[in-house]
Coordinates of C-alpha atoms in Angstrom, one line a residue:
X256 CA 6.7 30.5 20.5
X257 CA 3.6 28.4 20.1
X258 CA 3.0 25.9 17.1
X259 CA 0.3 26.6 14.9
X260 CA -1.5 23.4 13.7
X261 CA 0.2 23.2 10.4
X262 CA 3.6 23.4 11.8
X263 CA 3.5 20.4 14.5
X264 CA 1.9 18.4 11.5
X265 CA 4.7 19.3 9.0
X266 CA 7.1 18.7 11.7
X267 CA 5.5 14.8 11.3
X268 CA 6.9 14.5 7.7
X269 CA 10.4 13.0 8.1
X270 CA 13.5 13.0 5.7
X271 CA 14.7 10.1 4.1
X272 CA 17.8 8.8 4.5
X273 CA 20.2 7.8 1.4
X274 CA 19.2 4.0 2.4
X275 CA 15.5 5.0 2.2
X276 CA 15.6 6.2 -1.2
X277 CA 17.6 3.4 -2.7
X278 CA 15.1 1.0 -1.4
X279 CA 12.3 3.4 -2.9
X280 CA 14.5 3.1 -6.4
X281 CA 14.1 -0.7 -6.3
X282 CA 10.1 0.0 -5.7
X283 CA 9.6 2.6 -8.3
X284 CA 12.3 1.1 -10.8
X285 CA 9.5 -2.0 -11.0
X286 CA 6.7 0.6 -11.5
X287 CA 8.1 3.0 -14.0
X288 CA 8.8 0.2 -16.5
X289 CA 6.1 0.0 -19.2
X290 CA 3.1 -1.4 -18.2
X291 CA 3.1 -4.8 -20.4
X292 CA 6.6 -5.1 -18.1
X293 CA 7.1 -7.4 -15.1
X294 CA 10.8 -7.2 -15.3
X295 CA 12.2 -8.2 -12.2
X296 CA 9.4 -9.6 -10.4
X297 CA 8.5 -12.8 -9.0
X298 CA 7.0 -14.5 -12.0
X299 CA 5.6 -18.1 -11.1
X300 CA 2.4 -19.3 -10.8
X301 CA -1.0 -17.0 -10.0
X302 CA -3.1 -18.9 -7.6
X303 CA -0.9 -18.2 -4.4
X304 CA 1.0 -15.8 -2.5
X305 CA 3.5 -15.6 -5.3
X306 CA 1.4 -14.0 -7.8
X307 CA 2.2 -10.9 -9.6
X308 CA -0.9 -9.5 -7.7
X309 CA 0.6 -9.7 -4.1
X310 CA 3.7 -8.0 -5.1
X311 CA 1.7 -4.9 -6.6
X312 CA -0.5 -4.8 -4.0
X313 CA 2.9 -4.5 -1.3
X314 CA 5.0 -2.2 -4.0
X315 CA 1.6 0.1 -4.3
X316 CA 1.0 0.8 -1.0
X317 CA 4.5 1.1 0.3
X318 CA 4.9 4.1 -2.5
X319 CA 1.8 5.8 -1.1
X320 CA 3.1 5.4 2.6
X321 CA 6.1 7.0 1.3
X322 CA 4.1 9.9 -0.2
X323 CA 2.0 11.2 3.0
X324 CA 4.8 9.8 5.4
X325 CA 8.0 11.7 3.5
X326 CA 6.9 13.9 0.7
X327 CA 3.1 14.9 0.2
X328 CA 4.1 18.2 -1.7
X329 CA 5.5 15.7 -4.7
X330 CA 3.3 14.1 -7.1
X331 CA 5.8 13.1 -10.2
X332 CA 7.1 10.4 -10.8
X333 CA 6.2 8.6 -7.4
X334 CA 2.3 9.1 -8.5
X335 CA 3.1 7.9 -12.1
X336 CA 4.6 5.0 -10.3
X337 CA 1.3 4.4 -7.9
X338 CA -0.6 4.5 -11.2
X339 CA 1.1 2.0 -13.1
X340 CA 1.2 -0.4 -10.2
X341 CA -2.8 -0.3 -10.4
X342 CA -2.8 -0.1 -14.2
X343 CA -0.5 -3.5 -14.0
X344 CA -3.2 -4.8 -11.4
X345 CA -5.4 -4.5 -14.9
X346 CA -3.1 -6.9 -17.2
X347 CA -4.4 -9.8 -17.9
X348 CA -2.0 -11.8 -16.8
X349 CA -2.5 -10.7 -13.4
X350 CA -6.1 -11.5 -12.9
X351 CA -6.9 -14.1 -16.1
X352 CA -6.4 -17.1 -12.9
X353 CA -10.2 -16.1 -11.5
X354 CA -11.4 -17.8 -14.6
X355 CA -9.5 -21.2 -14.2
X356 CA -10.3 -21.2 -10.9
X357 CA -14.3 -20.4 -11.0
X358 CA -14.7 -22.8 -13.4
X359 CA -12.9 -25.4 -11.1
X360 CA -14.2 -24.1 -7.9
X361 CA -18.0 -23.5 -8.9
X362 CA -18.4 -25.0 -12.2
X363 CA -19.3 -21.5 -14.3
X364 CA -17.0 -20.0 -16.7
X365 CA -17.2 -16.2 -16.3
X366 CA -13.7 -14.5 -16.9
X367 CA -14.9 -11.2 -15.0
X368 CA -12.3 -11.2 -11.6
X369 CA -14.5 -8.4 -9.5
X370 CA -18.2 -10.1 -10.3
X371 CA -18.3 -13.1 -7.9
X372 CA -16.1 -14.0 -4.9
X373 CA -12.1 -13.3 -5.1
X374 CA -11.8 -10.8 -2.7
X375 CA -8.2 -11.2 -3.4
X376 CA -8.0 -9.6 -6.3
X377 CA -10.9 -6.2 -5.7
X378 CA -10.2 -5.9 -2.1
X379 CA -6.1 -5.5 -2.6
X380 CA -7.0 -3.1 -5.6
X381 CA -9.5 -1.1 -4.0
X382 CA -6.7 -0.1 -1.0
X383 CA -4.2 0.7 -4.0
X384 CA -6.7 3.2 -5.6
X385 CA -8.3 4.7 -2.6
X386 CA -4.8 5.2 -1.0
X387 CA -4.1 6.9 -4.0
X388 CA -7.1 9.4 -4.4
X389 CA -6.3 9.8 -0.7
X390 CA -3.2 11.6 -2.0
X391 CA -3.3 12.9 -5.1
X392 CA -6.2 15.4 -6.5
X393 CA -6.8 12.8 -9.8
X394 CA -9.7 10.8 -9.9
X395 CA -8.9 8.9 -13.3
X396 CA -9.9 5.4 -11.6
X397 CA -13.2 7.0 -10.9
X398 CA -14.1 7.9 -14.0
X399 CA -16.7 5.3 -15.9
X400 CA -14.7 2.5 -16.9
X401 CA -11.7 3.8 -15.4
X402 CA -10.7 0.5 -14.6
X403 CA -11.5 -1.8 -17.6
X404 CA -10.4 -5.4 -17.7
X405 CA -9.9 -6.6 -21.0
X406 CA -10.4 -10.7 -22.0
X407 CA -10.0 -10.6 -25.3
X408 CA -10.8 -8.0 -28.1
X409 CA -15.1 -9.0 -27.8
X410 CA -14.7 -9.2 -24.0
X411 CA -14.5 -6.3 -21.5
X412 CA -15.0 -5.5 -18.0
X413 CA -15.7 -1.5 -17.6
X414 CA -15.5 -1.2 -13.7
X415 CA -14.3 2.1 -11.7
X416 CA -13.7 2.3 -8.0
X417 CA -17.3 3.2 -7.5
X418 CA -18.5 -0.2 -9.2
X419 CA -15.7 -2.2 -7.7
X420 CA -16.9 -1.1 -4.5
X421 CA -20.2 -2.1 -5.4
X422 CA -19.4 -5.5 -6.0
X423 CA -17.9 -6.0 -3.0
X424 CA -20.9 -5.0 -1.1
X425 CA -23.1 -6.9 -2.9
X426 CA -20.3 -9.8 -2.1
X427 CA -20.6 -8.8 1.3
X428 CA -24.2 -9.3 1.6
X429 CA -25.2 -12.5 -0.1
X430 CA -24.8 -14.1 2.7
X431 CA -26.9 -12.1 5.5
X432 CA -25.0 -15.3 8.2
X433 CA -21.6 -14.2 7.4
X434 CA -20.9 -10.5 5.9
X435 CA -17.3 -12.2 4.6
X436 CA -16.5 -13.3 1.0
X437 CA -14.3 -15.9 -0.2
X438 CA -11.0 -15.8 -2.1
X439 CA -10.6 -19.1 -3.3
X440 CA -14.1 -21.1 -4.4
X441 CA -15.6 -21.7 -0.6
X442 CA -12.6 -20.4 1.0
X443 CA -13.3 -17.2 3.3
X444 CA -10.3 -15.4 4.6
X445 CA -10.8 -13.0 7.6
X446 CA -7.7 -11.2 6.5
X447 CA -8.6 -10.6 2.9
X448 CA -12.1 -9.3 3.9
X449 CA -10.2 -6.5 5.8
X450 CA -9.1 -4.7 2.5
X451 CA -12.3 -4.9 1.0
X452 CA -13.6 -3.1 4.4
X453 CA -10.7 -1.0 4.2
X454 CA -11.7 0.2 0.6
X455 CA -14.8 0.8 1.1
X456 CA -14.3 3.3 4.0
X457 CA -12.0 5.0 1.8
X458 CA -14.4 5.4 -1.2
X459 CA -17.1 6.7 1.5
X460 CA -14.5 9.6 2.9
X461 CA -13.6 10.5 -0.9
X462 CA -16.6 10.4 -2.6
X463 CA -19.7 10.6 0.3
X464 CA -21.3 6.9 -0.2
X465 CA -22.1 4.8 2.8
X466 CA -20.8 1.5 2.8
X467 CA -18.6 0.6 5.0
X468 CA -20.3 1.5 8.5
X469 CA -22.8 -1.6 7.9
X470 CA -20.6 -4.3 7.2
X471 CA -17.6 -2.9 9.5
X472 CA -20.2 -3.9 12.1
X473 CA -21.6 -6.5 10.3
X474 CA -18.0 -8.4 10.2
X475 CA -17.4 -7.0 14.0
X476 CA -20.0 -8.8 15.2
X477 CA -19.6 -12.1 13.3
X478 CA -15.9 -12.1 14.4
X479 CA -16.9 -13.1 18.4
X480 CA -20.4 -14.3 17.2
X481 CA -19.3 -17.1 15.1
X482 CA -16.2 -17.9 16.6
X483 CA -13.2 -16.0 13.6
X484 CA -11.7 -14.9 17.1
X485 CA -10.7 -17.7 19.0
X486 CA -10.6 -18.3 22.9
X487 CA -7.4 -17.5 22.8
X488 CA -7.6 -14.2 20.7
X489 CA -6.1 -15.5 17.8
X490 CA -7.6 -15.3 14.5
X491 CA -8.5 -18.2 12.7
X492 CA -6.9 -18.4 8.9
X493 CA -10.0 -19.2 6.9
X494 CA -12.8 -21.2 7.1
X495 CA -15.0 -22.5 4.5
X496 CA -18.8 -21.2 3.2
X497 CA -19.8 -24.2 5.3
X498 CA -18.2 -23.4 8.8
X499 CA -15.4 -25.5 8.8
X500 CA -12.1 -23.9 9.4
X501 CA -8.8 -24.6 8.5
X502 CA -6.0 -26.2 11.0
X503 CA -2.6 -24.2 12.2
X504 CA -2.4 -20.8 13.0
X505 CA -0.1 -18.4 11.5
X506 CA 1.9 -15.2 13.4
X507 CA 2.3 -13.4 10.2
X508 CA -1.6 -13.8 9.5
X509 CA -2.3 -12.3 13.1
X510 CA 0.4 -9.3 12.6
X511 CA -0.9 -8.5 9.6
X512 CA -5.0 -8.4 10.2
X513 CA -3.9 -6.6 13.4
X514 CA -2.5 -4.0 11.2
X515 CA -5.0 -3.6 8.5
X516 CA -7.7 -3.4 10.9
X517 CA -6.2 -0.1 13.0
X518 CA -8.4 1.5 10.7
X519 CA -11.6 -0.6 10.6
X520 CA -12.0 -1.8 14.7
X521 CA -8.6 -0.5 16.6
X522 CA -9.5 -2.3 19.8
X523 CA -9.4 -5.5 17.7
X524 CA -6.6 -4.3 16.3
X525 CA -4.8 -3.4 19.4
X526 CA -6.0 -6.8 21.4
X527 CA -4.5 -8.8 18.7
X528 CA -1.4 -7.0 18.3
X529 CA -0.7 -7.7 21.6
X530 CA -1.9 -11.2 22.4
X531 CA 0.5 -12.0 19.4
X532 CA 3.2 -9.8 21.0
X533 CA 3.2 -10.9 24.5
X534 CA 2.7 -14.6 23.7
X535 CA 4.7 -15.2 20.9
X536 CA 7.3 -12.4 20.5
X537 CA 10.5 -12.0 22.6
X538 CA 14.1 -10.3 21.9
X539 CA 17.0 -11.6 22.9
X540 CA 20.3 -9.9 22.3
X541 CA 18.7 -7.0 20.7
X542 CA 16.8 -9.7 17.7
X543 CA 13.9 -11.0 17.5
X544 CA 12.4 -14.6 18.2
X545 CA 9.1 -16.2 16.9
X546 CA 7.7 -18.7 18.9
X547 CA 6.8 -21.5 16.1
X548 CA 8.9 -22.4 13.2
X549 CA 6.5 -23.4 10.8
X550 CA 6.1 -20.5 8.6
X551 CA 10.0 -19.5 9.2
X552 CA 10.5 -22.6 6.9
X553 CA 9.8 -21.0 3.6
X554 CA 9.3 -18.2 1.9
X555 CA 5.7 -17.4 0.8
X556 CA 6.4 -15.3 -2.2
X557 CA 8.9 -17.4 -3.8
X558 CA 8.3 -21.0 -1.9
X559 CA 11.9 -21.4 -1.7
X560 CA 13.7 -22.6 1.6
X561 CA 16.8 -22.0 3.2
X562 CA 18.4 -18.7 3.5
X563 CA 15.3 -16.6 2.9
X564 CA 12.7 -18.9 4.4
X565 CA 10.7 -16.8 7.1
X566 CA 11.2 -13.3 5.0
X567 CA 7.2 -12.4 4.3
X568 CA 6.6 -13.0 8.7
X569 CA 9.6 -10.6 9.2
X570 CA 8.0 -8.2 7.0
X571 CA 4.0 -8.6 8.5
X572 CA 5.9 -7.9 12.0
X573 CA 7.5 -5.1 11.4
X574 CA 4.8 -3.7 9.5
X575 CA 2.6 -4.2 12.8
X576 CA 5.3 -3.3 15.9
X577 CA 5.3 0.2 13.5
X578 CA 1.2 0.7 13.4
X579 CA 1.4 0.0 17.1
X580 CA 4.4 2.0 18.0
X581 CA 6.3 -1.1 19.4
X582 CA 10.2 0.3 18.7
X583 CA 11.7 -2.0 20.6
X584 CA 10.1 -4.6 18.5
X585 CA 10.8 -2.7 15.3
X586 CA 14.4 -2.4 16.0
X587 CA 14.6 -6.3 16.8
X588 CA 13.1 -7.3 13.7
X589 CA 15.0 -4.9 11.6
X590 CA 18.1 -6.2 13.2
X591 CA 17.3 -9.5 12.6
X592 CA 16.6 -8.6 9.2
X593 CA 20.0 -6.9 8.7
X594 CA 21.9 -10.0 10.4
X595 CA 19.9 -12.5 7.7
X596 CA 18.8 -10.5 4.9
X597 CA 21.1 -7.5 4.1
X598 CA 20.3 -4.9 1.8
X599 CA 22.1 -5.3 -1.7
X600 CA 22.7 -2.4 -3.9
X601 CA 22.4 -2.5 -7.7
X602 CA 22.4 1.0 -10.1
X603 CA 21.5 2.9 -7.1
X604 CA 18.7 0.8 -6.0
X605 CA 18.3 -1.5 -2.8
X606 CA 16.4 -4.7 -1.9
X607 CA 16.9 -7.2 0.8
X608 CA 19.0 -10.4 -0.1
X609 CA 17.7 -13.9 -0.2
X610 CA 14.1 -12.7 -0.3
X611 CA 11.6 -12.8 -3.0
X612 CA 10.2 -10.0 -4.3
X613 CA 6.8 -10.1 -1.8
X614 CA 8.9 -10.4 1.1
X615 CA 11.1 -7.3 0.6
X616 CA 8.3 -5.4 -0.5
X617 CA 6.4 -5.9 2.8
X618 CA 10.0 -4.5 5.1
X619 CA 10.0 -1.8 2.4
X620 CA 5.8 -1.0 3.6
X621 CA 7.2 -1.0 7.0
X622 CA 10.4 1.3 6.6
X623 CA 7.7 4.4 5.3
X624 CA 5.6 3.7 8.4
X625 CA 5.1 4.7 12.0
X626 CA 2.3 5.1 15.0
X627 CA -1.3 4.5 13.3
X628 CA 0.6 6.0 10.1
X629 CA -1.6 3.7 7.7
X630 CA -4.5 3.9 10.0
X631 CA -4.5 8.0 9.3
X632 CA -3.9 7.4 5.5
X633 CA -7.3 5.5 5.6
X634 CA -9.5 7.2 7.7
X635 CA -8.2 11.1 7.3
X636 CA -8.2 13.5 4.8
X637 CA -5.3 15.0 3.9
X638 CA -4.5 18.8 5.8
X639 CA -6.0 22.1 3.8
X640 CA -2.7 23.4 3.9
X641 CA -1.2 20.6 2.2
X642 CA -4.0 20.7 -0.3
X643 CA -4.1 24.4 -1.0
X644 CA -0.6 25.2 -1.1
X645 CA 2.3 24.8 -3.9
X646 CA 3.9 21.1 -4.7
X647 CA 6.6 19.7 -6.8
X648 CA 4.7 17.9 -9.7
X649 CA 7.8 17.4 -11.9
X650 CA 11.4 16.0 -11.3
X651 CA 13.1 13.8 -14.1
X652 CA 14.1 10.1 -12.2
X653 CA 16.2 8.9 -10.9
X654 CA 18.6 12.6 -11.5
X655 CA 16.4 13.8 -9.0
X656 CA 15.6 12.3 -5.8
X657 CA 13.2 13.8 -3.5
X658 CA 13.7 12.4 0.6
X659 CA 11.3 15.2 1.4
X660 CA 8.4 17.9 0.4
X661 CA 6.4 19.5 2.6
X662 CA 3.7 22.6 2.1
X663 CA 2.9 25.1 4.9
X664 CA 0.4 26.6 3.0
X665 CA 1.6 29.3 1.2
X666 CA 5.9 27.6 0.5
X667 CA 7.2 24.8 -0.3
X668 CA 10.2 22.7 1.1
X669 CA 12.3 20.2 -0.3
X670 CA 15.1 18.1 0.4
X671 CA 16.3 16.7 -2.7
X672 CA 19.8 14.2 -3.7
X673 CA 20.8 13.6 -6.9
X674 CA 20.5 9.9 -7.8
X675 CA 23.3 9.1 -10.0
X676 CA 25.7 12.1 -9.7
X677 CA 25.6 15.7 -9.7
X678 CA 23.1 17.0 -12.2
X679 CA 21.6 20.3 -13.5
X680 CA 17.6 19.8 -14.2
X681 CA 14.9 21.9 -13.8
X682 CA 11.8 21.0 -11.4
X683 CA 7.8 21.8 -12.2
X684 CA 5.9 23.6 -9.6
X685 CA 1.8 23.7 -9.4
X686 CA -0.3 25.4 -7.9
X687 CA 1.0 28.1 -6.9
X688 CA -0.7 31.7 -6.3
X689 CA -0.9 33.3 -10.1
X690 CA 1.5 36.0 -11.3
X691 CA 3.2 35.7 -8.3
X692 CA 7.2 36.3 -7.7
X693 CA 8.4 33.8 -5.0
X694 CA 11.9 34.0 -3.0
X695 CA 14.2 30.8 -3.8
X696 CA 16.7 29.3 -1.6
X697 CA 18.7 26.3 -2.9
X698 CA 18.2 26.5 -6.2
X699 CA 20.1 28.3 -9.3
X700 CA 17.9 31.6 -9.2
X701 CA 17.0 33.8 -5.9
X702 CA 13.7 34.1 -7.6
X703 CA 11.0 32.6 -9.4
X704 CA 7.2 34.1 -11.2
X705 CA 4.5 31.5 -11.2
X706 CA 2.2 32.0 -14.2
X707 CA -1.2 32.8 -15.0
X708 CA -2.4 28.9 -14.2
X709 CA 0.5 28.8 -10.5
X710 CA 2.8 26.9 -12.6
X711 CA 6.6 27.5 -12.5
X712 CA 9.4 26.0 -13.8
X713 CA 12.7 26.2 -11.5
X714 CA 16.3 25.5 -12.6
X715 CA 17.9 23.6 -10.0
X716 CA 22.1 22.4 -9.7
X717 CA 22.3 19.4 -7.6
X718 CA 25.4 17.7 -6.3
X719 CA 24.3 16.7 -2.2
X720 CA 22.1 16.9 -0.2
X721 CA 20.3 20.4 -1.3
X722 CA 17.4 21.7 0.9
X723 CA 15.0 24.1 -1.0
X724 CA 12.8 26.8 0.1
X725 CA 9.9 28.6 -2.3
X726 CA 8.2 31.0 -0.4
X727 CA 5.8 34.0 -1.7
X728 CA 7.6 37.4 -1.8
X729 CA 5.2 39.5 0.1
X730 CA 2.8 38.0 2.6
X731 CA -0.8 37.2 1.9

């Protein structure tokens, strides 16, 4: 029998296991708290790799992998959750540093994170809202000052994604001799400049502007031209406005440009990928080694040492060896990790032990992932079928956990667990055809009648694994 298109590209959705969805509790049981909440995240200072915003920016994207890698037929709670890890990208707290730090780096006191420089905060949140338009059919962050940063009650910031965008380009372009922007005051990081890239192809895909063709080129050309590729096909870390660069070179910095830039310039991508595999990657005994200890030493998120030192590299590696479709390096990470930093359970949710919040949430990214998985987030639109056929847009959490939901068009399927016991509840449905009666497998009733707007509300009795099936009565 041949397979039509939508089949062999449902047939890329996988299942997730019972381990999968606890460690997608942990993520979304730090999202779904309210949104003045950072209950149990790193909380330290806000200038480095420990801040708030790192750990957002990691929990963020590994829910949307999830989504389009497991169940792009459920919105629910795992979209609430994508939206509150933006809306917490908005707090204050989170972004109020930009201000101490202008002031210090360039001597001007302007609170406003997005206007000037800090491609560290707008690059990292324009990938968390255009993955998330990528997905869903809501375009709240879109709206006119759908993103508003407030400084105090005199003193707002009314950006959207189309004005965050903005500023990056005009970032971008201050400085016709280098198309790259700084984080820190002076401080231009190669990596960084790849999510504000990686945003601004997304927003031209959604919403038709033209951006990101320019300066993708732009920054190609500036990589080999003035010299943020070394001789030895390494990247340098940063260098300053003035040219000089900073010493050391860092394997997790070179995994984890290689990854973000499968979308922008995939030969770069691919060349780096493998000048870091084949010279500084080996296994031995089924685990992997890193050549140079350096950054094994201590954990980034958390600047402890000791037991979890080395956690954030483990995470930029696996993240990569999945992009490339490197599973023997995958597996020899992930067993490293297991032998190190085992998962710990807690009310039904997992993380990794002895690892700070950033570093579990970067081996959480790569458990969603796969082949040039992120890659076809970025640069593809979703399938019509997925779009035009029926998903689950309601399931109360955690009762209901959903390891997988997939459209063909015209049905829906779903594997669904229950997450803390066996539970009657009933599930939303949208978009499905009006007035229409669909068949039911799985579920309490053989049967169900969308109504006049496709919605339908389905009684469901879970105690396993359940797999459901809604499919229209009649064809066509």
């Amino acid at each position: 029998m041949k397979t039509t298109t939508a089949e062999a590209l449902n047939a890329t959705v996988g299942e997730s296991t019972e381990e999968d969805l606890a460690v997608l509790r942990y993520l979304l049981d730090l999202t779904l708290q309210p949104l003045d909440q950072f209950d149990g995240f790193t909380v330290t200072e806000q200038f480095l790799l420990g801040a708030l915003r790192y750990q957002l920016n990691n929990v963020g994207w590994a829910l949307s992998l999830s989504q389009r890698t497991r169940t792009p037929a459920f919105t629910g709670y795992l979209a609430e959750a994508q939206r509150n890890a933006i809306d917490k990208m908005r707090d204050r707290r989170v972004w109020r540093y930009w201000a101490y730090e202008q002031l210090a780096g360039y001597g001007r006191w302007n609170p406003d994170p997005i206007a000037h420089d800090n491609v560290m905060y707008s690059g990292y949140l324009g990938v968390m809202i255009g993955l998330y338009e990528s997905l869903n059919a809501d375009r709240r962050f879109s709206e006119p000052g759908g993103l508003e940063l407030q400084w105090s009650a005199r003193r707002r910031f009314p950006y959207d994604f189309a004005t965050l965008c903005e500023a990056m380009v005009r970032n971008m372009r201050k400085r016709p001799h280098c198309p790259q922007y700084p984080c820190e005051p002076h401080l231009i990081y190669p990596l960084c400049n790849t999510f504000a890239l990686n945003s601004l192809l997304m927003h031209d895909r959604l919403h038709g502007s033209s951006w990101a063709e320019e300066l993708v080129e732009a920054v190609r050309i500036s990589y080999f031209r003035d010299g943020w590729i070394r001789p030895d096909g390494r990247f340098v870390i940063a260098r300053t406005a003035f040219g000089m660069a900073l010493p050391g070179l860092i394997t997790g910095n070179d995994a984890w440009i290689a990854y973000w830039l499968d979308s922008l310039m995939p030969d770069v991508a691919r060349t780096t990928w493998d000048t870091l595999r084949d010279g500084l990657l080996r296994i031995d005994d089924g685990h992997i080694v890193i050549r140079g200890k350096a950054e094994q030493l201590i954990d980034a998120g958390n600047y402890k040492m000791g037991a979890g030192a080395g956690g954030p590299t483990y995470g930029m590696l696996a993240n990569a060896a999945a992009e490339f479709g490197d599973q023997d390096i995958v597996a020899a990470v992930n067993n490293s990790v297991q032998q190190r930093y085992p998962l710990i359970h807690a009310h039904g949710a997992a993380r990794n032990a002895n690892m700070s919040v950033l570093a579990t949430t970067y081996l959480a990214l790569a458990r969603f992932g796969g082949p040039s998985r992120m890659r076809g987030l970025i640069t593809e639109d979703l399938p019509d079928h997925w779009r035009r056929g029926p998903f689950l847009a309601e399931a109360a959490y955690p009762d209901v956990l959903v390891a997988r939901a997939v459209s063909d068009g015209t049905g829906l399927d779903l594997v669904l667990r229950p997450g803390d016991g066996p539970v009657q509840t009933t599930l939303g449905l949208q978009n499905l055809k009006p007035d229409t009666e669909y068949l039911v497998t799985g579920a309490v009733s053989p049967t169900v009648r969308a109504d006049a707007g496709g919605a339908a509300s389905l009684p469901i009795a879970l105690r396993e694994r359940t797999e459901v099936r809604i499919a229209p009565s009649s064809p066509g």
